[in-house]
PDB file of C-alpha atoms in Angstrom:
ATOM      1  CA  MET A1150      99.238 151.622-136.081  1.00 74.00           C
ATOM      2  CA  ALA A1151      97.550 148.261-136.069  1.00 76.00           C
ATOM      3  CA  VAL A1152      97.541 145.802-138.745  1.00 79.00           C
ATOM      4  CA  ASN A1153      96.440 142.225-139.265  1.00 84.00           C
ATOM      5  CA  CYS A1154      98.783 139.216-139.031  1.00 82.00           C
ATOM      6  CA  PRO A1155      98.650 137.840-142.562  1.00 78.00           C
ATOM      7  CA  VAL A1156      98.270 134.214-141.281  1.00 78.00           C
ATOM      8  CA  CYS A1157      95.730 134.397-138.382  1.00 83.00           C
ATOM      9  CA  GLN A1158      94.350 137.859-138.941  1.00 83.00           C
ATOM     10  CA  THR A1159      94.895 138.946-135.276  1.00 86.00           C
ATOM     11  CA  GLN A1160      95.631 142.728-134.969  1.00 82.00           C
ATOM     12  CA  VAL A1161      99.335 143.359-134.341  1.00 77.00           C
ATOM     13  CA  MET A1162     101.147 146.713-134.159  1.00 77.00           C
ATOM     14  CA  ALA A1163     103.095 147.819-137.214  1.00 73.00           C
ATOM     15  CA  GLY A1164     106.831 147.110-136.330  1.00 70.00           C
ATOM     16  CA  ASP A1165     106.175 144.108-134.244  1.00 78.00           C
ATOM     17  CA  ALA A1166     108.566 141.153-135.095  1.00 76.00           C
ATOM     18  CA  TYR A1167     106.105 138.375-134.359  1.00 78.00           C
ATOM     19  CA  CYS A1168     102.381 137.781-133.992  1.00 83.00           C
ATOM     20  CA  GLU A1169     101.733 137.054-130.337  1.00 78.00           C
ATOM     21  CA  ALA A1170      98.769 134.912-131.150  1.00 81.00           C
ATOM     22  CA  CYS A1171     100.188 132.469-133.709  1.00 81.00           C
ATOM     23  CA  GLY A1172     103.896 133.120-133.609  1.00 75.00           C
ATOM     24  CA  HIS A1173     104.279 134.093-137.196  1.00 75.00           C
ATOM     25  CA  ALA A1174     107.319 136.158-138.013  1.00 80.00           C
ATOM     26  CA  LEU A1175     105.848 139.468-139.414  1.00 75.00           C
ATOM     27  CA  THR A1176     109.236 140.205-141.138  1.00 71.00           C
ATOM     28  CA  SER A1177     108.866 137.086-143.241  1.00 78.00           C
ATOM     29  CA  PRO A1178     109.370 137.603-147.240  1.00 81.00           C
ATOM     30  CA  SER A1179     106.374 138.645-149.118  1.00 78.00           C
ATOM     31  CA  CYS A1180     104.427 136.108-151.385  1.00 75.00           C
ATOM     32  CA  THR A1181     104.887 136.689-155.178  1.00 60.00           C
ATOM     33  CA  ALA A1182     101.127 135.800-155.629  1.00 65.00           C
ATOM     34  CA  CYS A1183      99.251 137.351-152.900  1.00 81.00           C
ATOM     35  CA  GLY A1184     101.683 139.858-151.519  1.00 77.00           C
ATOM     36  CA  ALA A1185     101.306 138.725-147.830  1.00 82.00           C
ATOM     37  CA  PRO A1186     104.550 138.867-145.819  1.00 85.00           C
ATOM     38  CA  ALA A1187     103.848 135.172-145.052  1.00 78.00           C
ATOM     39  CA  VAL A1188     106.622 133.100-146.761  1.00 80.00           C
ATOM     40  CA  ASP A1189     107.866 130.425-144.319  1.00 80.00           C
ATOM     41  CA  ALA A1190     111.330 128.808-144.141  1.00 71.00           C
ATOM     42  CA  GLU A1191     110.335 126.181-146.626  1.00 65.00           C
ATOM     43  CA  GLY A1192     109.348 128.563-149.273  1.00 71.00           C
ATOM     44  CA  TYR A1193     105.646 128.222-148.945  1.00 76.00           C
ATOM     45  CA  CYS A1194     103.214 131.131-148.315  1.00 83.00           C
ATOM     46  CA  GLU A1195     101.403 130.558-145.045  1.00 81.00           C
ATOM     47  CA  HIS A1196      98.483 132.854-146.326  1.00 80.00           C
ATOM     48  CA  CYS A1197      97.672 131.413-149.789  1.00 81.00           C
ATOM     49  CA  GLY A1198      99.771 128.139-149.704  1.00 74.00           C
ATOM     50  CA  LEU A1199     101.910 129.001-152.837  1.00 65.00           C
ATOM     51  CA  ARG A1200     105.392 127.586-153.080  1.00 62.00           C
ATOM     52  CA  GLN A1201     107.473 130.515-153.976  1.00 61.00           C
ATOM     53  CA  PRO A1202     109.675 130.296-157.188  1.00 58.00           C
ATOM     54  CA  THR A1203     113.381 129.622-156.518  1.00 63.00           C
ATOM     55  CA  VAL A1204     116.671 130.291-158.411  1.00 67.00           C
ATOM     56  CA  ARG A1205     116.530 126.611-159.657  1.00 74.00           C
ATOM     57  CA  ASP A1206     113.100 126.782-160.962  1.00 85.00           C
ATOM     58  CA  HIS A1207     114.552 128.267-164.159  1.00 91.00           C
ATOM     59  CA  ALA A1208     118.186 129.241-164.745  1.00 92.00           C
ATOM     60  CA  GLU A1209     120.358 129.831-167.664  1.00 93.00           C
ATOM     61  CA  LEU A1210     124.252 129.888-168.234  1.00 92.00           C
ATOM     62  CA  GLU A1211     126.252 131.043-171.100  1.00 94.00           C
ATOM     63  CA  LEU A1212     129.980 131.083-171.326  1.00 95.00           C
ATOM     64  CA  ASP A1213     132.371 133.104-173.601  1.00 91.00           C
ATOM     65  CA  GLY A1214     132.628 130.893-176.789  1.00 91.00           C
ATOM     66  CA  GLY A1215     129.022 129.893-176.698  1.00 94.00           C
ATOM     67  CA  ALA A1216     128.731 126.994-174.434  1.00 96.00           C
ATOM     68  CA  ALA A1217     125.283 127.310-172.653  1.00 96.00           C
ATOM     69  CA  GLY A1218     123.045 125.468-170.259  1.00 96.00           C
ATOM     70  CA  VAL A1219     119.269 125.667-169.279  1.00 96.00           C
ATOM     71  CA  THR A1220     117.550 124.024-166.440  1.00 95.00           C
ATOM     72  CA  ASP A1221     113.779 124.167-165.594  1.00 94.00           C
ATOM     73  CA  LYS A1222     111.522 122.397-163.175  1.00 92.00           C
ATOM     74  CA  GLY A1223     109.030 121.563-165.924  1.00 92.00           C
ATOM     75  CA  LEU A1224     105.196 121.671-165.589  1.00 92.00           C
ATOM     76  CA  ARG A1225     104.489 118.789-163.259  1.00 87.00           C
ATOM     77  CA  ARG A1226     107.111 118.846-160.393  1.00 85.00           C
ATOM     78  CA  ALA A1227     106.996 120.986-157.276  1.00 84.00           C
ATOM     79  CA  ARG A1228     110.663 121.789-157.461  1.00 87.00           C
ATOM     80  CA  ASN A1229     113.685 121.391-159.718  1.00 92.00           C
ATOM     81  CA  GLU A1230     115.713 118.302-158.605  1.00 94.00           C
ATOM     82  CA  ASP A1231     118.134 118.665-161.413  1.00 95.00           C
ATOM     83  CA  ALA A1232     121.367 120.491-161.037  1.00 96.00           C
ATOM     84  CA  MET A1233     124.035 121.659-163.519  1.00 96.00           C
ATOM     85  CA  ALA A1234     127.341 123.255-163.617  1.00 96.00           C
ATOM     86  CA  LEU A1235     129.077 124.725-166.787  1.00 96.00           C
ATOM     87  CA  LEU A1236     132.654 126.331-166.483  1.00 95.00           C
ATOM     88  CA  PRO A1237     135.945 126.559-168.109  1.00 93.00           C
ATOM     89  CA  ALA A1238     138.419 124.074-167.113  1.00 89.00           C
ATOM     90  CA  GLY A1239     141.289 125.316-164.987  1.00 77.00           C
ATOM     91  CA  ARG A1240     139.307 127.326-162.569  1.00 54.00           C
ATOM     92  CA  ALA A1241     140.844 126.311-159.226  1.00 44.00           C
ATOM     93  CA  ASP A1242     137.793 127.271-157.239  1.00 43.00           C
ATOM     94  CA  GLY A1243     135.450 125.344-159.462  1.00 37.00           C
ATOM     95  CA  ALA A1244     132.982 128.259-159.197  1.00 38.00           C
ATOM     96  CA  THR A1245     130.375 128.576-161.900  1.00 38.00           C
ATOM     97  CA  PRO A1246     130.588 132.055-163.655  1.00 37.00           C
ATOM     98  CA  PRO A1247     127.528 134.171-163.566  1.00 35.00           C
ATOM     99  CA  PRO A1248     125.334 134.004-166.850  1.00 34.00           C
ATOM    100  CA  ALA A1249     125.923 136.636-169.459  1.00 35.00           C
ATOM    101  CA  ASP A1250     122.240 137.540-169.612  1.00 35.00           C
ATOM    102  CA  GLY A1251     121.987 138.368-165.819  1.00 36.00           C
ATOM    103  CA  THR A1252     119.710 135.456-164.889  1.00 36.00           C
ATOM    104  CA  GLU A1253     120.544 133.596-161.829  1.00 38.00           C
ATOM    105  CA  SER A1254     122.480 130.284-162.121  1.00 37.00           C
ATOM    106  CA  ALA A1255     121.463 127.044-160.593  1.00 38.00           C
ATOM    107  CA  ALA A1256     123.927 125.226-158.317  1.00 38.00           C
ATOM    108  CA  PRO A1257     125.366 124.192-160.743  1.00 36.00           C
ATOM    109  CA  SER A1258     118.727 117.085-168.091  1.00 28.00           C
ATOM    110  CA  ALA A1259     117.579 104.265-177.653  1.00 25.00           C
ATOM    111  CA  ILE A1260     115.644 107.465-177.458  1.00 22.00           C
ATOM    112  CA  ASP A1261     112.564 105.629-176.218  1.00 28.00           C
ATOM    113  CA  GLY A1262     114.358 104.783-172.934  1.00 28.00           C
ATOM    114  CA  SER A1263     114.438 101.059-173.563  1.00 29.00           C
ATOM    115  CA  GLU A1264     117.537  98.829-172.703  1.00 32.00           C
ATOM    116  CA  SER A1265     119.794  99.018-175.686  1.00 32.00           C
ATOM    117  CA  ALA A1266     123.311  97.655-176.919  1.00 35.00           C
ATOM    118  CA  ALA A1267     126.282  99.623-175.879  1.00 36.00           C
ATOM    119  CA  PRO A1268     126.430 102.670-178.144  1.00 37.00           C
ATOM    120  CA  GLN A1269     129.219 103.463-180.517  1.00 38.00           C
ATOM    121  CA  ALA A1270     130.664 106.751-181.610  1.00 36.00           C
ATOM    122  CA  ALA A1271     131.101 107.657-185.202  1.00 35.00           C
ATOM    123  CA  ASP A1272     134.720 106.769-184.912  1.00 36.00           C
ATOM    124  CA  GLY A1273     133.803 103.125-183.901  1.00 37.00           C
ATOM    125  CA  SER A1274     134.925 103.399-180.121  1.00 35.00           C
ATOM    126  CA  GLU A1275     132.821 101.661-177.589  1.00 35.00           C
ATOM    127  CA  ILE A1276     131.956 102.569-173.939  1.00 35.00           C
ATOM    128  CA  ALA A1277     134.545 101.388-171.436  1.00 34.00           C
ATOM    129  CA  THR A1278     133.848 100.580-167.781  1.00 31.00           C
ATOM    130  CA  LEU A1279     136.713 101.606-165.495  1.00 31.00           C
ATOM    131  CA  PRO A1280     137.038 101.066-161.734  1.00 31.00           C
ATOM    132  CA  SER A1281     136.755 104.093-159.246  1.00 30.00           C
ATOM    133  CA  ALA A1282     140.180 105.526-158.617  1.00 32.00           C
ATOM    134  CA  ALA A1283     141.406 105.747-154.978  1.00 31.00           C
ATOM    135  CA  LEU A1284     141.794 109.392-153.757  1.00 35.00           C
ATOM    136  CA  GLU A1285     145.411 110.037-152.791  1.00 38.00           C
ATOM    137  CA  GLU A1286     146.824 113.174-151.283  1.00 42.00           C
ATOM    138  CA  GLY A1287     149.130 114.893-153.715  1.00 46.00           C
ATOM    139  CA  ALA A1288     147.928 113.079-156.707  1.00 47.00           C
ATOM    140  CA  THR A1289     149.083 114.405-160.143  1.00 50.00           C
ATOM    141  CA  VAL A1290     146.445 116.333-161.915  1.00 59.00           C
ATOM    142  CA  ARG A1291     146.224 116.933-165.634  1.00 66.00           C
ATOM    143  CA  VAL A1292     145.382 120.468-166.446  1.00 66.00           C
ATOM    144  CA  PRO A1293     143.047 120.468-169.570  1.00 70.00           C
ATOM    145  CA  PRO A1294     144.089 122.431-172.634  1.00 74.00           C
ATOM    146  CA  ALA A1295     143.054 126.111-173.034  1.00 75.00           C
ATOM    147  CA  GLY A1296     139.615 126.367-174.246  1.00 82.00           C
ATOM    148  CA  SER A1297     138.340 123.167-172.463  1.00 91.00           C
ATOM    149  CA  ILE A1298     134.932 123.185-170.838  1.00 96.00           C
ATOM    150  CA  VAL A1299     133.649 121.185-167.948  1.00 97.00           C
ATOM    151  CA  THR A1300     129.958 120.349-167.288  1.00 97.00           C
ATOM    152  CA  VAL A1301     128.140 118.253-164.773  1.00 98.00           C
ATOM    153  CA  VAL A1302     124.374 117.513-164.817  1.00 98.00           C
ATOM    154  CA  CYS A1303     122.752 115.514-161.969  1.00 98.00           C
ATOM    155  CA  ASP A1304     119.103 114.386-161.770  1.00 97.00           C
ATOM    156  CA  GLY A1305     117.774 113.854-158.229  1.00 95.00           C
ATOM    157  CA  VAL A1306     116.121 110.497-157.786  1.00 95.00           C
ATOM    158  CA  GLY A1307     112.460 111.278-157.156  1.00 89.00           C
ATOM    159  CA  SER A1308     111.929 108.362-154.877  1.00 91.00           C
ATOM    160  CA  SER A1309     114.526 109.405-152.519  1.00 94.00           C
ATOM    161  CA  PRO A1310     114.480 112.198-149.755  1.00 93.00           C
ATOM    162  CA  ARG A1311     115.957 115.626-150.489  1.00 92.00           C
ATOM    163  CA  ALA A1312     116.905 114.763-153.979  1.00 94.00           C
ATOM    164  CA  ASP A1313     117.518 118.272-155.000  1.00 93.00           C
ATOM    165  CA  GLU A1314     120.184 118.512-152.351  1.00 94.00           C
ATOM    166  CA  ALA A1315     121.834 115.426-153.614  1.00 96.00           C
ATOM    167  CA  SER A1316     122.061 116.624-157.062  1.00 96.00           C
ATOM    168  CA  ALA A1317     123.359 120.015-156.078  1.00 95.00           C
ATOM    169  CA  ALA A1318     125.968 118.494-153.719  1.00 96.00           C
ATOM    170  CA  ALA A1319     127.245 116.119-156.465  1.00 97.00           C
ATOM    171  CA  VAL A1320     127.458 118.862-159.126  1.00 97.00           C
ATOM    172  CA  GLU A1321     129.391 121.197-156.855  1.00 96.00           C
ATOM    173  CA  ALA A1322     131.848 118.634-155.686  1.00 97.00           C
ATOM    174  CA  ALA A1323     132.527 117.109-159.173  1.00 97.00           C
ATOM    175  CA  ALA A1324     132.591 120.309-161.186  1.00 96.00           C
ATOM    176  CA  ALA A1325     135.324 121.813-158.717  1.00 95.00           C
ATOM    177  CA  ALA A1326     137.441 118.649-159.018  1.00 95.00           C
ATOM    178  CA  LEU A1327     137.235 118.458-162.785  1.00 95.00           C
ATOM    179  CA  ALA A1328     137.989 122.091-163.181  1.00 94.00           C
ATOM    180  CA  ARG A1329     141.158 121.456-161.127  1.00 92.00           C
ATOM    181  CA  GLY A1330     142.292 118.813-163.430  1.00 92.00           C
ATOM    182  CA  LEU A1331     141.319 115.730-161.429  1.00 95.00           C
ATOM    183  CA  PRO A1332     140.369 112.670-163.485  1.00 95.00           C
ATOM    184  CA  HIS A1333     136.743 111.569-163.887  1.00 97.00           C
ATOM    185  CA  GLU A1334     136.948 108.692-161.449  1.00 96.00           C
ATOM    186  CA  GLU A1335     138.175 110.949-158.526  1.00 96.00           C
ATOM    187  CA  ALA A1336     135.663 113.709-159.436  1.00 97.00           C
ATOM    188  CA  PHE A1337     132.880 110.879-159.244  1.00 98.00           C
ATOM    189  CA  ALA A1338     134.264 109.571-155.907  1.00 97.00           C
ATOM    190  CA  LEU A1339     134.192 113.164-154.414  1.00 97.00           C
ATOM    191  CA  ALA A1340     130.693 113.585-155.664  1.00 97.00           C
ATOM    192  CA  GLY A1341     129.565 110.407-154.174  1.00 97.00           C
ATOM    193  CA  GLN A1342     131.206 111.328-150.939  1.00 96.00           C
ATOM    194  CA  ALA A1343     129.172 114.629-150.881  1.00 97.00           C
ATOM    195  CA  VAL A1344     125.918 112.709-151.525  1.00 97.00           C
ATOM    196  CA  VAL A1345     126.651 110.173-148.807  1.00 96.00           C
ATOM    197  CA  LYS A1346     127.119 112.785-146.258  1.00 95.00           C
ATOM    198  CA  LEU A1347     123.549 114.084-146.675  1.00 96.00           C
ATOM    199  CA  ALA A1348     122.075 110.665-145.628  1.00 93.00           C
ATOM    200  CA  GLU A1349     120.439 110.276-142.195  1.00 90.00           C
ATOM    201  CA  SER A1350     120.622 106.500-142.744  1.00 91.00           C
ATOM    202  CA  VAL A1351     120.988 104.035-145.543  1.00 90.00           C
ATOM    203  CA  ASP A1352     117.100 103.841-145.454  1.00 89.00           C
ATOM    204  CA  SER A1353     116.757 107.688-145.835  1.00 91.00           C
ATOM    205  CA  ALA A1354     119.402 108.409-148.501  1.00 95.00           C
ATOM    206  CA  PRO A1355     119.238 111.267-150.851  1.00 96.00           C
ATOM    207  CA  ALA A1356     120.121 110.163-154.310  1.00 96.00           C
ATOM    208  CA  CYS A1357     120.931 111.290-157.908  1.00 98.00           C
ATOM    209  CA  THR A1358     122.055 110.239-161.208  1.00 98.00           C
ATOM    210  CA  TYR A1359     125.234 111.693-162.796  1.00 98.00           C
ATOM    211  CA  VAL A1360     126.944 112.658-166.009  1.00 98.00           C
ATOM    212  CA  ALA A1361     129.883 114.734-166.410  1.00 98.00           C
ATOM    213  CA  ALA A1362     131.928 115.820-169.531  1.00 98.00           C
ATOM    214  CA  VAL A1363     135.354 117.529-170.171  1.00 97.00           C
ATOM    215  CA  ALA A1364     135.250 118.872-173.670  1.00 96.00           C
ATOM    216  CA  GLU A1365     138.629 119.635-174.996  1.00 93.00           C
ATOM    217  CA  PRO A1366     139.759 120.558-178.608  1.00 90.00           C
ATOM    218  CA  GLY A1367     139.602 117.292-180.423  1.00 89.00           C
ATOM    219  CA  ARG A1368     138.018 115.120-177.789  1.00 93.00           C
ATOM    220  CA  VAL A1369     135.342 114.702-175.128  1.00 97.00           C
ATOM    221  CA  THR A1370     135.707 112.625-172.012  1.00 97.00           C
ATOM    222  CA  LEU A1371     132.571 111.405-170.411  1.00 98.00           C
ATOM    223  CA  CYS A1372     131.625 109.714-167.010  1.00 98.00           C
ATOM    224  CA  TRP A1373     128.182 108.695-165.795  1.00 98.00           C
ATOM    225  CA  ALA A1374     126.044 106.604-163.553  1.00 97.00           C
ATOM    226  CA  GLY A1375     122.239 106.220-164.071  1.00 97.00           C
ATOM    227  CA  ASP A1376     120.309 107.585-167.005  1.00 96.00           C
ATOM    228  CA  THR A1377     121.324 111.069-167.458  1.00 97.00           C
ATOM    229  CA  ARG A1378     122.743 111.232-171.036  1.00 97.00           C
ATOM    230  CA  ALA A1379     125.054 112.704-173.640  1.00 98.00           C
ATOM    231  CA  TYR A1380     124.591 113.022-177.359  1.00 98.00           C
ATOM    232  CA  TRP A1381     126.436 114.249-180.228  1.00 97.00           C
ATOM    233  CA  LEU A1382     124.826 116.785-182.668  1.00 96.00           C
ATOM    234  CA  PRO A1383     123.993 116.954-185.515  1.00 91.00           C
ATOM    235  CA  GLY A1384     122.456 113.630-185.840  1.00 91.00           C
ATOM    236  CA  GLY A1385     121.821 112.733-182.143  1.00 94.00           C
ATOM    237  CA  ALA A1386     124.207 109.964-181.723  1.00 96.00           C
ATOM    238  CA  LEU A1387     123.925 108.644-178.012  1.00 97.00           C
ATOM    239  CA  LEU A1388     127.204 108.801-176.283  1.00 97.00           C
ATOM    240  CA  THR A1389     126.290 107.113-173.176  1.00 97.00           C
ATOM    241  CA  GLU A1390     124.249 103.982-172.214  1.00 96.00           C
ATOM    242  CA  ASP A1391     121.688 103.951-169.411  1.00 97.00           C
ATOM    243  CA  ASP A1392     122.195 102.121-166.264  1.00 96.00           C
ATOM    244  CA  ALA A1393     118.653 100.863-166.238  1.00 95.00           C
ATOM    245  CA  ALA A1394     116.587  97.596-166.200  1.00 94.00           C
ATOM    246  CA  PRO A1395     114.451  96.603-169.056  1.00 92.00           C
ATOM    247  CA  THR A1396     111.538  98.038-167.270  1.00 90.00           C
ATOM    248  CA  GLY A1397     113.209 101.364-166.870  1.00 88.00           C
ATOM    249  CA  GLU A1398     114.360 101.368-163.302  1.00 93.00           C
ATOM    250  CA  ILE A1399     117.843 102.801-162.944  1.00 95.00           C
ATOM    251  CA  THR A1400     120.498 100.419-161.560  1.00 96.00           C
ATOM    252  CA  ALA A1401     123.167 102.922-160.696  1.00 97.00           C
ATOM    253  CA  TRP A1402     123.110 106.205-158.764  1.00 96.00           C
ATOM    254  CA  LEU A1403     124.944 108.190-156.149  1.00 97.00           C
ATOM    255  CA  GLY A1404     123.766 107.753-152.620  1.00 96.00           C
ATOM    256  CA  ALA A1405     124.441 106.150-149.254  1.00 95.00           C
ATOM    257  CA  ASP A1406     122.337 103.180-150.259  1.00 93.00           C
ATOM    258  CA  TYR A1407     124.775 102.444-153.219  1.00 93.00           C
ATOM    259  CA  ALA A1408     128.071 103.759-151.829  1.00 87.00           C
ATOM    260  CA  ASP A1409     130.204 101.274-153.921  1.00 92.00           C
ATOM    261  CA  VAL A1410     128.620 102.394-157.279  1.00 94.00           C
ATOM    262  CA  VAL A1411     131.221 102.335-160.169  1.00 95.00           C
ATOM    263  CA  PRO A1412     130.980 104.797-162.959  1.00 96.00           C
ATOM    264  CA  ARG A1413     131.565 104.335-166.510  1.00 96.00           C
ATOM    265  CA  VAL A1414     133.875 106.381-168.556  1.00 97.00           C
ATOM    266  CA  ARG A1415     134.621 106.789-172.258  1.00 97.00           C
ATOM    267  CA  THR A1416     136.458 109.107-174.708  1.00 96.00           C
ATOM    268  CA  PHE A1417     134.746 110.459-177.763  1.00 96.00           C
ATOM    269  CA  VAL A1418     136.675 111.901-180.741  1.00 95.00           C
ATOM    270  CA  PRO A1419     134.274 114.127-182.877  1.00 94.00           C
ATOM    271  CA  PRO A1420     134.355 113.234-186.447  1.00 92.00           C
ATOM    272  CA  ALA A1421     133.462 116.874-187.486  1.00 94.00           C
ATOM    273  CA  PRO A1422     132.419 120.174-185.872  1.00 95.00           C
ATOM    274  CA  GLY A1423     129.238 119.793-183.769  1.00 96.00           C
ATOM    275  CA  LEU A1424     127.641 120.131-180.456  1.00 97.00           C
ATOM    276  CA  LEU A1425     127.888 117.949-177.280  1.00 98.00           C
ATOM    277  CA  LEU A1426     124.488 117.758-175.670  1.00 98.00           C
ATOM    278  CA  VAL A1427     124.262 116.807-171.985  1.00 98.00           C
ATOM    279  CA  CYS A1428     120.774 116.392-170.627  1.00 98.00           C
ATOM    280  CA  SER A1429     118.343 114.926-168.086  1.00 97.00           C
ATOM    281  CA  ASP A1430     115.487 112.664-168.802  1.00 96.00           C
ATOM    282  CA  GLY A1431     113.174 115.588-168.742  1.00 96.00           C
ATOM    283  CA  LEU A1432     114.400 116.229-172.296  1.00 97.00           C
ATOM    284  CA  TRP A1433     115.518 112.918-173.682  1.00 97.00           C
ATOM    285  CA  ARG A1434     112.162 111.191-172.931  1.00 95.00           C
ATOM    286  CA  TYR A1435     110.709 113.366-175.682  1.00 97.00           C
ATOM    287  CA  LEU A1436     113.351 113.010-178.350  1.00 96.00           C
ATOM    288  CA  GLU A1437     111.911 110.115-180.342  1.00 94.00           C
ATOM    289  CA  GLY A1438     111.371 111.622-183.772  1.00 94.00           C
ATOM    290  CA  TYR A1439     112.594 114.972-182.683  1.00 96.00           C
ATOM    291  CA  ARG A1440     114.534 117.069-185.252  1.00 95.00           C
ATOM    292  CA  PHE A1441     117.201 118.933-183.271  1.00 97.00           C
ATOM    293  CA  PRO A1442     117.522 122.622-184.003  1.00 95.00           C
ATOM    294  CA  THR A1443     120.281 123.437-186.460  1.00 92.00           C
ATOM    295  CA  SER A1444     120.515 127.353-186.239  1.00 93.00           C
ATOM    296  CA  GLY A1445     121.026 129.827-183.504  1.00 95.00           C
ATOM    297  CA  THR A1446     123.470 129.966-180.617  1.00 96.00           C
ATOM    298  CA  PRO A1447     123.797 127.111-178.204  1.00 97.00           C
ATOM    299  CA  LEU A1448     121.677 129.053-175.824  1.00 97.00           C
ATOM    300  CA  GLU A1449     118.958 129.669-178.285  1.00 97.00           C
ATOM    301  CA  GLN A1450     119.093 126.033-179.272  1.00 97.00           C
ATOM    302  CA  ALA A1451     118.774 124.940-175.739  1.00 97.00           C
ATOM    303  CA  ARG A1452     115.804 127.234-175.082  1.00 97.00           C
ATOM    304  CA  GLU A1453     114.207 125.677-178.126  1.00 97.00           C
ATOM    305  CA  MET A1454     114.605 122.255-176.774  1.00 97.00           C
ATOM    306  CA  LEU A1455     113.290 123.242-173.520  1.00 97.00           C
ATOM    307  CA  ARG A1456     110.140 124.483-175.351  1.00 97.00           C
ATOM    308  CA  HIS A1457     109.792 121.121-176.970  1.00 97.00           C
ATOM    309  CA  ALA A1458     110.058 119.349-173.632  1.00 97.00           C
ATOM    310  CA  LEU A1459     107.435 121.598-172.048  1.00 96.00           C
ATOM    311  CA  ASP A1460     105.175 121.462-175.088  1.00 96.00           C
ATOM    312  CA  SER A1461     105.420 117.608-174.998  1.00 96.00           C
ATOM    313  CA  GLY A1462     104.140 117.510-171.429  1.00 94.00           C
ATOM    314  CA  GLY A1463     106.974 118.741-169.260  1.00 93.00           C
ATOM    315  CA  GLN A1464     106.457 115.792-166.933  1.00 90.00           C
ATOM    316  CA  ASP A1465     109.895 116.053-165.290  1.00 93.00           C
ATOM    317  CA  ASN A1466     112.605 118.560-164.570  1.00 95.00           C
ATOM    318  CA  VAL A1467     114.690 119.457-167.610  1.00 97.00           C
ATOM    319  CA  THR A1468     118.295 120.295-167.862  1.00 97.00           C
ATOM    320  CA  ILE A1469     120.073 120.899-171.190  1.00 98.00           C
ATOM    321  CA  VAL A1470     123.781 121.819-171.747  1.00 98.00           C
ATOM    322  CA  LEU A1471     125.151 122.367-175.216  1.00 98.00           C
ATOM    323  CA  ILE A1472     128.940 122.779-175.829  1.00 97.00           C
ATOM    324  CA  PRO A1473     130.162 123.667-179.447  1.00 96.00           C
ATOM    325  CA  LEU A1474     133.170 121.861-180.617  1.00 93.00           C
ATOM    326  CA  GLY A1475     135.324 122.352-183.711  1.00 82.00           C
ATOM    327  CA  GLY A1476     133.632 125.271-185.390  1.00 64.00           C
ATOM    328  CA  SER A1477     131.206 128.166-185.213  1.00 49.00           C
ATOM    329  CA  HIS A1478     127.549 127.563-184.047  1.00 45.00           C
ATOM    330  CA  GLY A1479     125.364 130.508-184.368  1.00 41.00           C
TER     331      GLY A1479
END
């Protein structure tokens, strides 16, 4: 039986692997919009041009105990260049467990964005800047206490090539290291190495910003470079300080064009039960005057924050992770 090639409309025989006229693979996946078996290796339909949705366009994670994360490509970007990981500490493989609701997981987003003074926690502690630790074989690791949660959120730098690959590589490397008990500085160094390996040259270097947290009973340790942020809820106290110029350009990132970047690390002691919020700028750029949700599970609250970001314009990719500490939250 003869059928038409979905790309050039030349007649081909049913069962043929390729169109002899244009070379299109007739076994290509079908487009979610027009139904033609014409999706190419880059994820675009060669018949109607639509970019196919990917697992990273929207993904959710929820752990036992309530910690949850949501990532979304937003309304204005062609792809999601954010990446997140959320997992219990102590997993030697660093793998991200599947979400409880069956959705796919992404490998494992001054509120006005202006430069501000170093933030202080409610206990008065300030941000400390520490040098990167050298990686040594056989280094002693500290196994976090039972119930500890690791999260890493990276935001691909839009002006760099393959920014989505940079964020995914950094998240995968750092989350695995932190889950094994390595210190933040070493996890950051491993993430940096993973991103550097992606570069074809210094002038063509994938890049991403970075924030990681290990939430233990009674304390949170944070590590970051760039403008991906952490907050403490309720109240919205900013726990990180952007690496950014007064005009908004970031001044620290992971990438081969900044291989010697030094992360900043701090420890925060929660003054009372609350939620740790880790997010990319797809959310925090819309937080001025925003009243954070106070009811529902962390996953429900993360979804509500995502709706707020999309309703506010959704100009960028959005990643939101919420980790409850010290009490019940929905």
